[in-house]
Short mmCIF file of C-alpha atoms and ligand atoms in Angstrom, two decimals:
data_model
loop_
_atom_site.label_atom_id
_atom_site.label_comp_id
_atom_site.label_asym_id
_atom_site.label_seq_id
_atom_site.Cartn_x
_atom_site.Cartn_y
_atom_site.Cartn_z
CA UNK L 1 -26.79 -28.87 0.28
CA UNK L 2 -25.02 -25.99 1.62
CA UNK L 3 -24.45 -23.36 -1.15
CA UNK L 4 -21.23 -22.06 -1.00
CA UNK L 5 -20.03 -18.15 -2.87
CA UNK L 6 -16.97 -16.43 -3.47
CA UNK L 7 -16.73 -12.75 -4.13
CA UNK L 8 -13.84 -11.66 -5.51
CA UNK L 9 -12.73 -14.26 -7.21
CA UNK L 10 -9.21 -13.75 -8.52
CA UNK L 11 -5.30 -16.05 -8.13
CA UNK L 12 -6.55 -16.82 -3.97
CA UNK L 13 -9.96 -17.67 -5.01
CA UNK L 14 -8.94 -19.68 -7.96
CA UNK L 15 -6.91 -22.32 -5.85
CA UNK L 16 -9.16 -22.36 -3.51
CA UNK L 17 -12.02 -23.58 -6.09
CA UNK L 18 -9.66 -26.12 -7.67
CA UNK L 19 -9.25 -27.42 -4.19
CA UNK L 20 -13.21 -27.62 -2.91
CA UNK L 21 -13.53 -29.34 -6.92
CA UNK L 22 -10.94 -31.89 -6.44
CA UNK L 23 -12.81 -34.54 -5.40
CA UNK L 24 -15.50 -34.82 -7.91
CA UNK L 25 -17.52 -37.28 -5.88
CA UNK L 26 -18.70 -34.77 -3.43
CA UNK L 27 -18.71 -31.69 -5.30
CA UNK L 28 -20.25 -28.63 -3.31
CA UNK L 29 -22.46 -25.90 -4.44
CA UNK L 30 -20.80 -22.65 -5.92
CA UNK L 31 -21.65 -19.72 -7.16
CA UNK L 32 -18.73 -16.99 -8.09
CA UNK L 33 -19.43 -13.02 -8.35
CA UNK L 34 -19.24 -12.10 -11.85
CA UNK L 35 -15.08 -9.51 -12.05
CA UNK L 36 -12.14 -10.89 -11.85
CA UNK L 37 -11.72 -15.19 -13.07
CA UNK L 38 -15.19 -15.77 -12.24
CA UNK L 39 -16.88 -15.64 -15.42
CA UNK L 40 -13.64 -18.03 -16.58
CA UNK L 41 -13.87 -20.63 -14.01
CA UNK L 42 -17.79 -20.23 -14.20
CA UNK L 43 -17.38 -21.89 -17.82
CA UNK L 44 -14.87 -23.96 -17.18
CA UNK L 45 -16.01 -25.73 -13.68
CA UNK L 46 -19.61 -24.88 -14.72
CA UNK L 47 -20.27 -23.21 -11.43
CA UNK L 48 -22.89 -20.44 -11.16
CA UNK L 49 -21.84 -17.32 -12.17
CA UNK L 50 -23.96 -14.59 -9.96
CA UNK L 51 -25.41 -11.27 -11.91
CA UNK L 52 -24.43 -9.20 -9.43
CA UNK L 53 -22.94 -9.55 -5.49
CA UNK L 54 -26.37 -8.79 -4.06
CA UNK L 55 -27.78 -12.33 -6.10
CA UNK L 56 -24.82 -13.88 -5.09
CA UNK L 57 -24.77 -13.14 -1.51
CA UNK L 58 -28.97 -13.83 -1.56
CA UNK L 59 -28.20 -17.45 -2.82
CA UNK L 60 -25.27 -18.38 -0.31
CA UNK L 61 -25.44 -19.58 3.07
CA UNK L 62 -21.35 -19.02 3.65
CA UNK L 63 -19.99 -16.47 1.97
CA UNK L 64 -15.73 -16.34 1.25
CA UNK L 65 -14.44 -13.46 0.69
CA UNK L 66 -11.25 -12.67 -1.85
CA UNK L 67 -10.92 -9.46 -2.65
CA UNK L 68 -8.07 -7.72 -1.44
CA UNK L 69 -7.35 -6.14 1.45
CA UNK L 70 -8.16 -2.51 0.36
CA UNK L 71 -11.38 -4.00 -1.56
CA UNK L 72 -12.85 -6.03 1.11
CA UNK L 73 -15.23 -3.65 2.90
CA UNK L 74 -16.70 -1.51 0.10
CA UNK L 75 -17.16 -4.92 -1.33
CA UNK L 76 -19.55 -6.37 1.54
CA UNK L 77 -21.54 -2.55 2.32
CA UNK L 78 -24.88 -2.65 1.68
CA UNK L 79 -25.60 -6.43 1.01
CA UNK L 80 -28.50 -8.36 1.94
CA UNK L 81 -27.37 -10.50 4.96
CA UNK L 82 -28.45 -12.36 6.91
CA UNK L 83 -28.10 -13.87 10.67
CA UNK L 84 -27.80 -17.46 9.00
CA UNK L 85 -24.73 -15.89 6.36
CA UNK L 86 -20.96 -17.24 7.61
CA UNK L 87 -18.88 -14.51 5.62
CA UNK L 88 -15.14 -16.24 5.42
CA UNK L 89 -12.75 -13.68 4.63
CA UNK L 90 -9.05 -14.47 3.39
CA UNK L 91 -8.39 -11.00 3.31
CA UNK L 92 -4.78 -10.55 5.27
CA UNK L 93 -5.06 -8.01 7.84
CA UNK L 94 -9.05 -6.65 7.46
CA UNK L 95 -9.91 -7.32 11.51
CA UNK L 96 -13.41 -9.04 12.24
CA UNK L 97 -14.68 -6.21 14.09
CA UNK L 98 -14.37 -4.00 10.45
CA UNK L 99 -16.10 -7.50 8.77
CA UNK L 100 -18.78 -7.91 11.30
CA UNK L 101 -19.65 -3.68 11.42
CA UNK L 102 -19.70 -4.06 8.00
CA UNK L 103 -22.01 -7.17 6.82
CA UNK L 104 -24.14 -7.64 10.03
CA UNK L 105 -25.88 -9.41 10.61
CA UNK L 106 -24.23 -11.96 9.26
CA UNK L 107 -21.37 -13.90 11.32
CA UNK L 108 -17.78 -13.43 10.66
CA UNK L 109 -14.39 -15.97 10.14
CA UNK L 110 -11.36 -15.10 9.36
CA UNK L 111 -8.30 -17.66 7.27
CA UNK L 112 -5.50 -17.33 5.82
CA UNK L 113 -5.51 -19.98 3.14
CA UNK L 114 -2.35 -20.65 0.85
CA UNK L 115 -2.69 -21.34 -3.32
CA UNK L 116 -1.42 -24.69 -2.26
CA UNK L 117 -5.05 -25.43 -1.70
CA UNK L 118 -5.23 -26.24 -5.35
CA UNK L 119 -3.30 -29.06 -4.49
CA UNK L 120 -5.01 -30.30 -1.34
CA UNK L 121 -1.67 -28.95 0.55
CA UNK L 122 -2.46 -25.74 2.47
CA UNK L 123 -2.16 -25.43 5.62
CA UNK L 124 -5.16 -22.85 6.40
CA UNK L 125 -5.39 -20.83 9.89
CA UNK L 126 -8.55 -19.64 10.95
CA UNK L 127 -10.44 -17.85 13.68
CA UNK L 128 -13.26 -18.55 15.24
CA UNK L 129 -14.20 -21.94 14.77
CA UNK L 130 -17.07 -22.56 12.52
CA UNK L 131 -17.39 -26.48 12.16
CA UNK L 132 -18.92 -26.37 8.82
CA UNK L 133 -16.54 -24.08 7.24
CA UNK L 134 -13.28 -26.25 8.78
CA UNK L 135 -14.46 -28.87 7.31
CA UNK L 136 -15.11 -27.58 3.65
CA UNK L 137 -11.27 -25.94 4.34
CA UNK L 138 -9.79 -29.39 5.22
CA UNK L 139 -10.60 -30.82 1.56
CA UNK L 140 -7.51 -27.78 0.97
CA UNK L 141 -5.30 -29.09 3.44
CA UNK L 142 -4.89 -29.17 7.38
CA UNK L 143 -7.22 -26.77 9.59
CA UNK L 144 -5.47 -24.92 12.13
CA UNK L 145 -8.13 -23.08 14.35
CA UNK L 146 -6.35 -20.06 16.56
CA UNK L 147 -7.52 -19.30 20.29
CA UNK L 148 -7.85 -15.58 19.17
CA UNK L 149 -7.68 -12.69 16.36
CA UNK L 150 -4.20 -11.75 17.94
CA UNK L 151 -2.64 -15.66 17.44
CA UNK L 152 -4.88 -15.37 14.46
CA UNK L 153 -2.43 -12.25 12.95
CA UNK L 154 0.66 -13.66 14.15
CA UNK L 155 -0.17 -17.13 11.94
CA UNK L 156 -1.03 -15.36 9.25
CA UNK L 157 2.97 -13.82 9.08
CA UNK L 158 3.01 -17.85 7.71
CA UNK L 159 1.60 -16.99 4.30
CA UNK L 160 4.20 -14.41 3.74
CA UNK L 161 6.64 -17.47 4.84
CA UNK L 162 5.63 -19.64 2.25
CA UNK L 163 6.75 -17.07 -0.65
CA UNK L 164 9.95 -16.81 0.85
CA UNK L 165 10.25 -20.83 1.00
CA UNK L 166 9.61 -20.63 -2.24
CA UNK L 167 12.14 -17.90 -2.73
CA UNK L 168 15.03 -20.21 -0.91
CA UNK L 169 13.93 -22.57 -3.23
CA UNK L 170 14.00 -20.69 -6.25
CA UNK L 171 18.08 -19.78 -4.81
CA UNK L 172 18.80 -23.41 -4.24
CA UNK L 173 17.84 -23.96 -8.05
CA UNK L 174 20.05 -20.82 -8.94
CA UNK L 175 23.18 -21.68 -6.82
CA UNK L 176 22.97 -25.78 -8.12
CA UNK L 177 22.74 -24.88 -11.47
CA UNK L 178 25.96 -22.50 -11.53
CA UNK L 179 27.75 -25.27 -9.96
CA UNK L 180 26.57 -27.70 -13.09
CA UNK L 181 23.67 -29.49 -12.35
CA UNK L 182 20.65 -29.45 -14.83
CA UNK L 183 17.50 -27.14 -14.09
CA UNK L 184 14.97 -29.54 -14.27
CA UNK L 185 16.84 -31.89 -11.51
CA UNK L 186 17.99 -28.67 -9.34
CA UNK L 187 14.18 -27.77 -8.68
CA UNK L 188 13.17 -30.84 -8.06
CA UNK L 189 15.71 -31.27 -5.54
CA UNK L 190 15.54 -27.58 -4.05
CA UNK L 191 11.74 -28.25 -3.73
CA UNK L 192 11.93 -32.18 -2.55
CA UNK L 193 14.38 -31.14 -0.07
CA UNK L 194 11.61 -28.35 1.67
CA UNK L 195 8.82 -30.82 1.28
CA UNK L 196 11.18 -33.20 2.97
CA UNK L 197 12.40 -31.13 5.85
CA UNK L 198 8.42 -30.08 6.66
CA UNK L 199 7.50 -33.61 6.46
CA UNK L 200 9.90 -34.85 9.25
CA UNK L 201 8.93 -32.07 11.66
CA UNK L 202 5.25 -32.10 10.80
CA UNK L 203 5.22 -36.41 11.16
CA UNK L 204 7.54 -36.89 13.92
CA UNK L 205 7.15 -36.62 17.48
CA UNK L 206 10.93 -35.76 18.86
CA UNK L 207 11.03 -32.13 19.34
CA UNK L 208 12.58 -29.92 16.68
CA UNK L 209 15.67 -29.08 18.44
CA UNK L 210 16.28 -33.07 18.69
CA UNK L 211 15.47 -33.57 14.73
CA UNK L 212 18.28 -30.37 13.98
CA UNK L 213 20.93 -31.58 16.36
CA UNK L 214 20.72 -35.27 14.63
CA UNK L 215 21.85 -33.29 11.35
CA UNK L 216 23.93 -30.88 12.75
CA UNK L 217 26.91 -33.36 13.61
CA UNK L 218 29.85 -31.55 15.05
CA UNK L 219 32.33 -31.07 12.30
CA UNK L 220 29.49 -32.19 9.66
CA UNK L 221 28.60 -30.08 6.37
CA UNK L 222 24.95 -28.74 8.17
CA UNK L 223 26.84 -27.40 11.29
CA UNK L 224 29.32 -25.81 8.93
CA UNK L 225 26.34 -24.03 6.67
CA UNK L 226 24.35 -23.04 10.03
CA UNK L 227 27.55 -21.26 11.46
CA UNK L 228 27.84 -19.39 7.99
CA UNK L 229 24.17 -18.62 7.99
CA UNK L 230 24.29 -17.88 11.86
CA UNK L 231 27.49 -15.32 10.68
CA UNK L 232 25.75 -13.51 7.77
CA UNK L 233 22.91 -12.42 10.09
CA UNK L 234 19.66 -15.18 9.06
CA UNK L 235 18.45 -15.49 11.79
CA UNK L 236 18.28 -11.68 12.69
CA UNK L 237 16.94 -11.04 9.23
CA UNK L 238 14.28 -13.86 9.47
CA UNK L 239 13.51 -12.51 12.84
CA UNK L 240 13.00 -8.58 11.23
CA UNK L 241 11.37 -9.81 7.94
CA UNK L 242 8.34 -11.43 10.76
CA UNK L 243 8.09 -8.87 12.67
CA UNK L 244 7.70 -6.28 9.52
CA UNK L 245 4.98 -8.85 7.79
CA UNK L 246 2.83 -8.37 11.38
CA UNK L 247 3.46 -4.88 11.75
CA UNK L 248 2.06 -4.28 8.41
CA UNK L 249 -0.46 -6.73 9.23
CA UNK L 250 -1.77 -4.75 12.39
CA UNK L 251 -1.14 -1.45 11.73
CA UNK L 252 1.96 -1.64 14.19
CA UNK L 253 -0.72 -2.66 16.83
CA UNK L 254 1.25 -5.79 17.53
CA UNK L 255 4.96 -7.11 17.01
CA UNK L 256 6.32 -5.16 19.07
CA UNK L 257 8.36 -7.35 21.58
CA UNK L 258 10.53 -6.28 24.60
N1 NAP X 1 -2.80 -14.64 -3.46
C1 NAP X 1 -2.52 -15.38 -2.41
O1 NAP X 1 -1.67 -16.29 -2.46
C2 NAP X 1 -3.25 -15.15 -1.10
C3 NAP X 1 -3.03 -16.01 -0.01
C4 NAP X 1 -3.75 -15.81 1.18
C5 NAP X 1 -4.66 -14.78 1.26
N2 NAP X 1 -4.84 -13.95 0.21
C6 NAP X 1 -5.82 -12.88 0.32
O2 NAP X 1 -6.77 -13.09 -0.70
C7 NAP X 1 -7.27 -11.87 -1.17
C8 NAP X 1 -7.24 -11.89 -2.68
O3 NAP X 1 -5.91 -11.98 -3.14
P1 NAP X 1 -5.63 -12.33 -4.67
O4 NAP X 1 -4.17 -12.45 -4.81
O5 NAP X 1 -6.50 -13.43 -5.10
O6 NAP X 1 -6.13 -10.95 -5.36
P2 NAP X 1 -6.61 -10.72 -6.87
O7 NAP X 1 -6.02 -11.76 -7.77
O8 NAP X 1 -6.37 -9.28 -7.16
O9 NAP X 1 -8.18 -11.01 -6.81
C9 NAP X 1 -9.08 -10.15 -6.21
C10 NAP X 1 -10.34 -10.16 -7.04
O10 NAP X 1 -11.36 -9.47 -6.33
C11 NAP X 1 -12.17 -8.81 -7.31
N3 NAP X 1 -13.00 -7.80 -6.69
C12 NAP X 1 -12.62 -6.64 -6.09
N4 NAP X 1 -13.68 -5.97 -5.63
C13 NAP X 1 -14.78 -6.71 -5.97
C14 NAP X 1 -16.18 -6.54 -5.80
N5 NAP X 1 -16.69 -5.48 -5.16
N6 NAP X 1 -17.00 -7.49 -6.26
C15 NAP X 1 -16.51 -8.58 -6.90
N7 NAP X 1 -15.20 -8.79 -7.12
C16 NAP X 1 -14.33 -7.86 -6.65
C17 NAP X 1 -11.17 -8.30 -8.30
O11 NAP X 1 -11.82 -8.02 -9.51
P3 NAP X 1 -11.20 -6.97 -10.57
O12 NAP X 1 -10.04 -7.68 -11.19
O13 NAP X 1 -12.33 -6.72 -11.50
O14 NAP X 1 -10.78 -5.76 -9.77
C18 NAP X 1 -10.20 -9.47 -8.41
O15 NAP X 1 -10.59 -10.36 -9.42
C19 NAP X 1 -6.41 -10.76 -0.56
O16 NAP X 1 -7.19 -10.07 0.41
C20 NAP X 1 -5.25 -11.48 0.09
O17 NAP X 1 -4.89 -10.89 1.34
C21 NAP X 1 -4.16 -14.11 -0.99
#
């Protein structure tokens, strides 16, 4: 069986484990590094709980890595790896040649998981493909597998997208329950109307534009809101509030468009 580790095992790492443990018929091997929620989970999953990351990474044969972002190379120096290791790291913006210097010679992927993966629902980019890793990720949701580290740092902008869906949400609740609906049916409907809108453009084939124009009837309550949105500046701001998340992703390195 293919033993499976996490170091740094904190909120990211968490979900992730709930995901890999939801199906209980086919539960893989893990062993957590001992800071952070692993000696928590350790108990409460009864997972292996490592003495120390040098044990840990000894034991493993693919390796994630949750620490973050500013943690993530100290973390792997001077660990015993090997050419048969796969280190996985989540960590948003730590490039693979930084990984690979830094834990050869073990091989390097990259994801960007989301804590949906507790749920089975996150979508989780990754770069390069590794077979066996995609499909421990797809028991957390769909695999998408980039061409290259550059697509790889543009879809990672996407987990920073997900707070602020959750954000709109979070307004939608706010802005229903002023106008007199109760709390407990304004999230479910701020939340069930996201989940919706994904679902149609993730299931069907007609292209988005097609799926938009069907709701925006002319003189219709959608084409109204998307003028007002369109007035205050969204999609500028949207636009900005990407190109900042990848900026601070690359070091300015990329984002910059003509
Ligand atoms: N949170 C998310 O939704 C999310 C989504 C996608 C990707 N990510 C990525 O996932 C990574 C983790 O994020 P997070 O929110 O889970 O952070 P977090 O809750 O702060 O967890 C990080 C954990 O790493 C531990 N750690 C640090 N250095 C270590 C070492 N040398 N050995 C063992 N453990 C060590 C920390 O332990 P101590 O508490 O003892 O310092 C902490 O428990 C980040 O790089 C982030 O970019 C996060």
């Amino acid at each position: 069986m293919t033993r499976i580790a996490f170091l740094g095992v904190g909120h990211l790492a968490e979900a992730m484990i709930e995901g890999l443990l939801r199906d209980q018929q086919t539960v893989p091997h893990l062993a957590l590094s001992p800071r952070g929620q692993g000696p928590k989970l350790a108990e409460r999953h009864e997972l292996e709980l490592a003495e120390c990351n040098s044990t840990l990474i000894s034991g493993a044969d693919i390796v994630f890595l949750a620490t973050r972002p500013a943690d993530a190379i100290a973390a792997i120096c001077h660990l015993p790896w090997r050419p048969e290791h796969i280190l996985v790291s989540a960590c948003a913006g730590v490039p693979i040649a930084h990984l690979e210097k830094a834990a050869a010679p073990a091989r390097v992927m990259r994801i960007m998981p989301l804590t949906a993966a507790s749920l089975g629902a996150s979508p989780t980019t990754a770069f390069p493909s590794f077979p066996e890793v995609q499909a421990l990720l797809a028991r957390l949701g769909p695999v998408i597998v980039l061409e290259n580290e550059a697509q790889f740092e543009t879809a990672t902008v996407s987990a920073a997208i997900y707070g602020w869906a959750q954000s709109l949400i979070g307004l939608g609740r706010d802005w229903s329950v002023a106008h007199g609906m109760s709390p407990e049916a304004a999230r479910e409907l701020a939340a069930t109307t996201f989940v919706a809108a994904g679902r149609m453009i993730a299931e069907r084939p007609e292209p988005v534009e097609t799926l938009i124009a069907n709701l925006a009837t002319p003189g219709g309550i959608t084409e109204r809101g998307l003028a007002v949105l369109s007035e205050h500046g969204a999609k500028e701001g949207w636009t900005a509030a990407c190109d900042a998340v990848l900026a601070k992703l690359t070091d300015g390195r990329a984002g910059r468009r003509p």
